XYZ file of C-alpha atoms in Angstrom:
339
model
C 178.592 194.284 221.895
C 177.056 192.104 224.641
C 173.450 192.964 225.477
C 172.040 193.556 228.952
C 170.843 190.453 230.873
C 171.925 188.101 228.158
C 172.499 184.447 229.038
C 176.044 183.112 228.617
C 176.719 179.360 228.668
C 180.282 178.020 228.972
C 181.474 174.441 228.471
C 184.849 173.726 230.097
C 186.859 170.691 231.182
C 190.103 171.880 232.812
C 191.202 174.377 235.497
C 192.796 176.477 232.733
C 189.421 176.642 230.982
C 187.792 177.868 234.193
C 190.487 180.503 234.478
C 189.713 181.700 230.939
C 185.976 181.618 231.644
C 186.404 183.805 234.742
C 188.409 186.287 232.706
C 185.742 186.451 230.010
C 183.044 186.935 232.636
C 185.035 189.588 234.477
C 186.259 191.538 231.452
C 183.619 191.138 228.750
C 180.178 190.604 230.297
C 177.717 192.840 232.110
C 177.490 192.234 235.863
C 173.772 191.475 235.561
C 174.140 188.911 232.784
C 173.206 185.296 233.505
C 176.191 182.907 233.567
C 175.980 179.104 233.399
C 179.164 177.002 233.463
C 179.201 173.287 232.590
C 182.380 171.604 233.786
C 183.548 168.145 232.681
C 186.848 168.128 234.553
C 187.957 166.689 237.857
C 185.607 167.553 240.762
C 186.017 171.229 241.617
C 183.960 174.068 243.053
C 183.451 177.444 241.433
C 185.209 180.079 243.508
C 185.171 183.848 243.249
C 182.901 186.248 241.411
C 180.315 186.252 240.059
C 178.816 184.414 243.012
C 175.474 184.060 241.220
C 176.927 181.824 238.526
C 175.115 178.539 237.934
C 177.923 175.965 238.079
C 177.058 172.468 236.840
C 179.567 169.706 237.591
C 179.341 167.048 234.892
C 180.784 163.564 234.853
C 184.539 163.498 234.227
C 185.331 162.398 230.692
C 188.390 160.159 230.602
C 189.879 157.730 228.087
C 188.888 154.617 230.033
C 185.973 152.269 230.537
C 182.711 154.173 230.809
C 183.962 157.313 229.072
C 181.545 157.047 226.151
C 178.536 156.665 228.421
C 179.722 159.600 230.550
C 180.057 161.844 227.493
C 176.556 160.904 226.351
C 175.064 161.689 229.778
C 176.888 165.041 229.840
C 175.482 165.967 226.441
C 171.964 165.175 227.610
C 172.410 167.366 230.710
C 173.648 170.335 228.659
C 170.959 169.934 226.013
C 168.170 169.832 228.611
C 169.380 173.086 230.180
C 169.806 174.805 226.807
C 166.248 173.903 225.838
C 164.992 175.733 228.952
C 166.694 179.013 228.036
C 165.107 181.897 226.153
C 166.877 183.575 223.243
C 169.351 185.088 222.836
C 171.950 182.716 224.324
C 175.716 182.972 223.900
C 177.513 179.619 224.023
C 181.282 179.420 224.541
C 183.331 176.302 223.941
C 186.892 175.313 223.182
C 188.259 172.287 221.282
C 185.437 171.397 218.869
C 186.908 167.951 218.276
C 186.091 167.078 221.896
C 182.955 164.849 221.786
C 180.738 167.157 223.844
C 181.763 170.332 222.019
C 181.650 168.553 218.675
C 177.996 167.671 219.096
C 177.049 171.063 220.521
C 178.720 172.875 217.659
C 176.872 170.953 214.938
C 173.601 171.089 216.837
C 173.680 174.838 217.500
C 175.409 176.197 214.398
C 172.946 178.057 212.215
C 170.301 178.295 214.967
C 169.456 181.976 215.432
C 168.776 181.403 219.145
C 172.484 180.827 219.797
C 175.584 182.908 219.229
C 178.661 180.642 219.271
C 182.085 181.735 220.461
C 185.290 179.870 221.182
C 188.054 180.379 223.754
C 191.642 179.229 224.165
C 192.169 175.533 224.810
C 195.646 176.017 226.282
C 199.094 175.808 224.726
C 197.598 173.689 221.926
C 195.800 176.821 220.709
C 199.137 178.367 219.780
C 200.467 175.344 217.859
C 199.628 175.318 214.151
C 199.995 171.676 213.133
C 199.075 172.335 209.524
C 198.488 168.642 208.698
C 194.976 168.773 207.248
C 195.103 165.234 205.803
C 196.234 163.648 209.046
C 193.631 165.565 211.039
C 190.883 164.552 208.630
C 191.850 160.891 209.019
C 191.779 161.178 212.814
C 188.404 162.929 212.656
C 186.986 160.170 210.461
C 188.361 157.509 212.814
C 186.609 159.197 215.763
C 183.376 159.243 213.779
C 183.571 155.538 212.921
C 184.419 154.632 216.504
C 181.418 156.573 217.778
C 179.216 154.576 215.402
C 180.641 151.295 216.623
C 180.175 152.287 220.273
C 176.658 153.607 219.578
C 177.267 156.429 222.039
C 178.828 159.902 222.176
C 178.162 160.514 218.460
C 180.818 162.425 216.563
C 180.714 164.558 213.390
C 183.904 164.515 211.296
C 185.222 167.664 209.659
C 188.351 169.036 208.004
C 189.739 172.075 209.775
C 192.641 172.969 212.020
C 193.601 170.872 215.043
C 191.006 172.421 217.374
C 188.317 173.417 214.900
C 188.991 177.150 215.207
C 188.626 177.572 211.440
C 185.127 176.147 211.352
C 182.449 178.687 210.312
C 179.892 180.155 212.682
C 181.995 181.372 215.621
C 181.367 184.996 216.591
C 184.438 185.696 218.769
C 187.645 184.026 219.894
C 188.807 184.836 223.448
C 192.408 184.292 224.497
C 195.501 185.883 225.985
C 197.865 186.840 223.149
C 195.036 186.107 220.717
C 196.982 187.504 217.756
C 199.184 184.389 217.813
C 196.248 182.103 216.985
C 194.798 181.499 213.516
C 190.997 181.734 213.685
C 188.070 182.932 211.576
C 186.238 184.647 214.418
C 186.869 188.156 215.721
C 189.734 188.046 218.214
C 189.176 189.368 221.733
C 192.341 189.854 223.787
C 192.029 188.883 227.454
C 194.109 191.216 229.660
C 195.596 188.597 231.970
C 199.234 189.592 232.471
C 200.223 190.706 235.971
C 201.866 194.073 236.396
C 205.638 194.063 236.747
C 207.110 194.034 240.231
C 210.621 194.441 238.895
C 213.043 191.519 239.010
C 215.008 193.182 241.801
C 211.920 193.092 244.044
C 211.238 189.397 243.511
C 212.483 186.646 245.798
C 215.443 184.599 244.574
C 213.186 181.547 244.346
C 212.331 178.904 241.742
C 209.096 176.944 241.434
C 209.209 173.531 239.739
C 205.940 172.200 238.302
C 205.701 168.424 238.537
C 204.332 166.125 235.840
C 203.093 162.525 236.211
C 206.026 160.806 234.502
C 205.088 157.563 236.235
C 202.375 157.225 233.583
C 205.173 156.342 231.161
C 207.721 155.072 233.695
C 205.765 153.071 236.276
C 208.897 151.711 237.970
C 210.487 154.105 240.461
C 213.965 152.902 239.537
C 213.349 154.174 235.977
C 212.099 157.544 237.198
C 214.987 158.195 239.571
C 217.724 159.103 236.993
C 215.427 161.739 235.458
C 214.461 163.155 238.847
C 218.038 163.373 240.110
C 219.336 164.896 236.857
C 216.523 167.462 236.937
C 217.287 168.384 240.534
C 220.983 168.795 239.747
C 220.294 171.089 236.792
C 217.792 173.188 238.726
C 220.122 173.604 241.687
C 222.890 174.705 239.342
C 220.789 177.782 238.490
C 221.651 179.113 241.939
C 218.280 180.086 243.411
C 218.219 180.456 247.172
C 214.757 178.934 247.614
C 213.369 175.921 245.747
C 209.702 174.920 245.640
C 207.930 171.945 244.066
C 204.259 171.954 243.052
C 202.930 168.433 242.418
C 200.739 167.669 239.424
C 197.206 166.649 240.403
C 197.709 163.179 238.859
C 201.252 162.379 239.976
C 202.153 160.000 242.790
C 204.203 160.534 245.934
C 207.579 159.266 244.721
C 208.698 162.388 242.842
C 207.550 164.615 245.711
C 209.594 162.556 248.149
C 212.738 162.766 245.994
C 212.430 166.519 245.510
C 211.671 167.050 249.199
C 214.731 165.028 250.265
C 216.836 167.240 248.008
C 215.867 170.573 249.505
C 212.610 171.496 247.724
C 209.628 172.756 249.717
C 206.470 170.964 248.565
C 203.570 173.317 247.770
C 200.030 172.019 247.816
C 198.083 175.239 247.703
C 195.083 173.697 245.968
C 192.762 175.669 243.726
C 193.518 176.655 240.160
C 197.236 177.058 239.377
C 196.601 179.871 236.899
C 194.851 181.966 239.548
C 197.484 181.240 242.178
C 200.597 181.913 240.104
C 199.421 185.287 238.834
C 198.352 186.540 242.254
C 200.793 184.932 244.684
C 204.032 183.787 243.032
C 206.789 186.264 243.834
C 209.837 184.261 242.780
C 212.173 184.833 239.841
C 211.832 181.523 237.979
C 209.402 178.727 237.066
C 210.551 175.381 235.680
C 209.085 172.070 234.560
C 209.805 169.276 232.094
C 207.498 170.353 229.268
C 204.317 171.315 231.109
C 201.940 173.558 229.185
C 201.646 175.489 232.458
C 205.006 177.020 231.515
C 203.276 178.751 228.622
C 200.430 179.788 230.916
C 202.951 181.342 233.305
C 204.493 183.102 230.313
C 201.106 184.611 229.506
C 200.451 185.738 233.069
C 203.805 186.908 234.393
C 205.930 189.777 233.022
C 208.806 188.249 231.005
C 211.188 190.881 232.393
C 210.402 189.618 235.909
C 210.307 185.825 235.641
C 212.446 183.349 233.673
C 210.943 180.076 232.439
C 212.953 176.842 232.174
C 212.218 173.507 230.519
C 214.395 170.841 232.149
C 215.231 167.503 230.490
C 212.853 168.396 227.659
C 214.139 165.877 225.114
C 214.267 163.061 227.628
C 210.812 163.518 229.142
C 208.837 164.898 226.186
C 210.195 161.981 224.174
C 208.242 159.633 226.426
C 204.970 161.185 225.291
C 205.418 162.769 221.861
C 206.671 161.842 218.419
C 209.492 163.859 216.880
C 207.191 166.256 214.992
C 204.952 167.058 217.957
C 207.966 167.399 220.213
C 209.470 170.012 217.909
C 206.156 171.870 217.670
C 205.919 171.974 221.453
C 209.525 173.135 221.777
C 208.912 175.943 219.286
C 205.752 176.992 221.133
C 207.467 177.140 224.532
C 210.267 179.159 222.949
C 207.666 181.793 221.987
C 207.309 182.491 225.710
C 211.088 182.977 226.151
C 211.490 179.567 227.790
C 215.101 178.351 228.180
C 215.947 174.661 227.752
C 218.455 173.110 230.152
């Protein structure tokens, strides 16, 4: 129901978001429509079609000194560009508890110039936390903190974890959209690769690294986890072993994996685009990376097996017992095995 030459504005902050945005543009929009993408994530360039997209790199929003000022500057940049556009304008966002999206949502909702839609955040989209009281308290805390900081203003609300149940969204775009509880009309994104057949795939395993040094800064504390992981992965019997570093992890884990027979991959670009187009192995493993779920969305389950290695040990560094169980249940939806 998109109209010819309509303007579509996307707000994203991760490579996965860009991957979703490209799928929406490629599958749902007219080739002559105007596309503007605001990106808050780590410095990256827009690659691929449509080449005429207006890509605006914003300041990276991080939970450190200067983050509030960065978020405020990003909001001003987006608002200035929106004010220059003629109606009608479709605006797509994800997590509406994120400061930038939070403000955009409350500013644009009810304005006939804008049609609001929402797209998948990532694995979090498929986790129904259900704790409305706890979420309301967190939302109120964010609001009070924004008042104290006098920057990046925040509007509290009671909804689901990502705000998908808030009124005013026209469509929700996601792979396997039926698994997500939303008010908006669900639009399924056809992202799964066609089956090659397991017998035609290489007997290879790809391990996705995670920055465990954030919780274990001493290498001597990381080493038992790394060596145990390597032992368990090797026991699976794959002839070729590859390791893809996380963008925020250091060199130590790469060195340990490399010394134990793994080929280090640093292909660059967006993982979601690479794995669907180029990965021809039979297995993908990680500790508890949400990229496992992404791979489960993109790759035929009859072709590729997913593994979570040392889940309890590593996820326990980051998550409480409830969130850990929710994450485990969500990965299990994508036929992930735990070893």
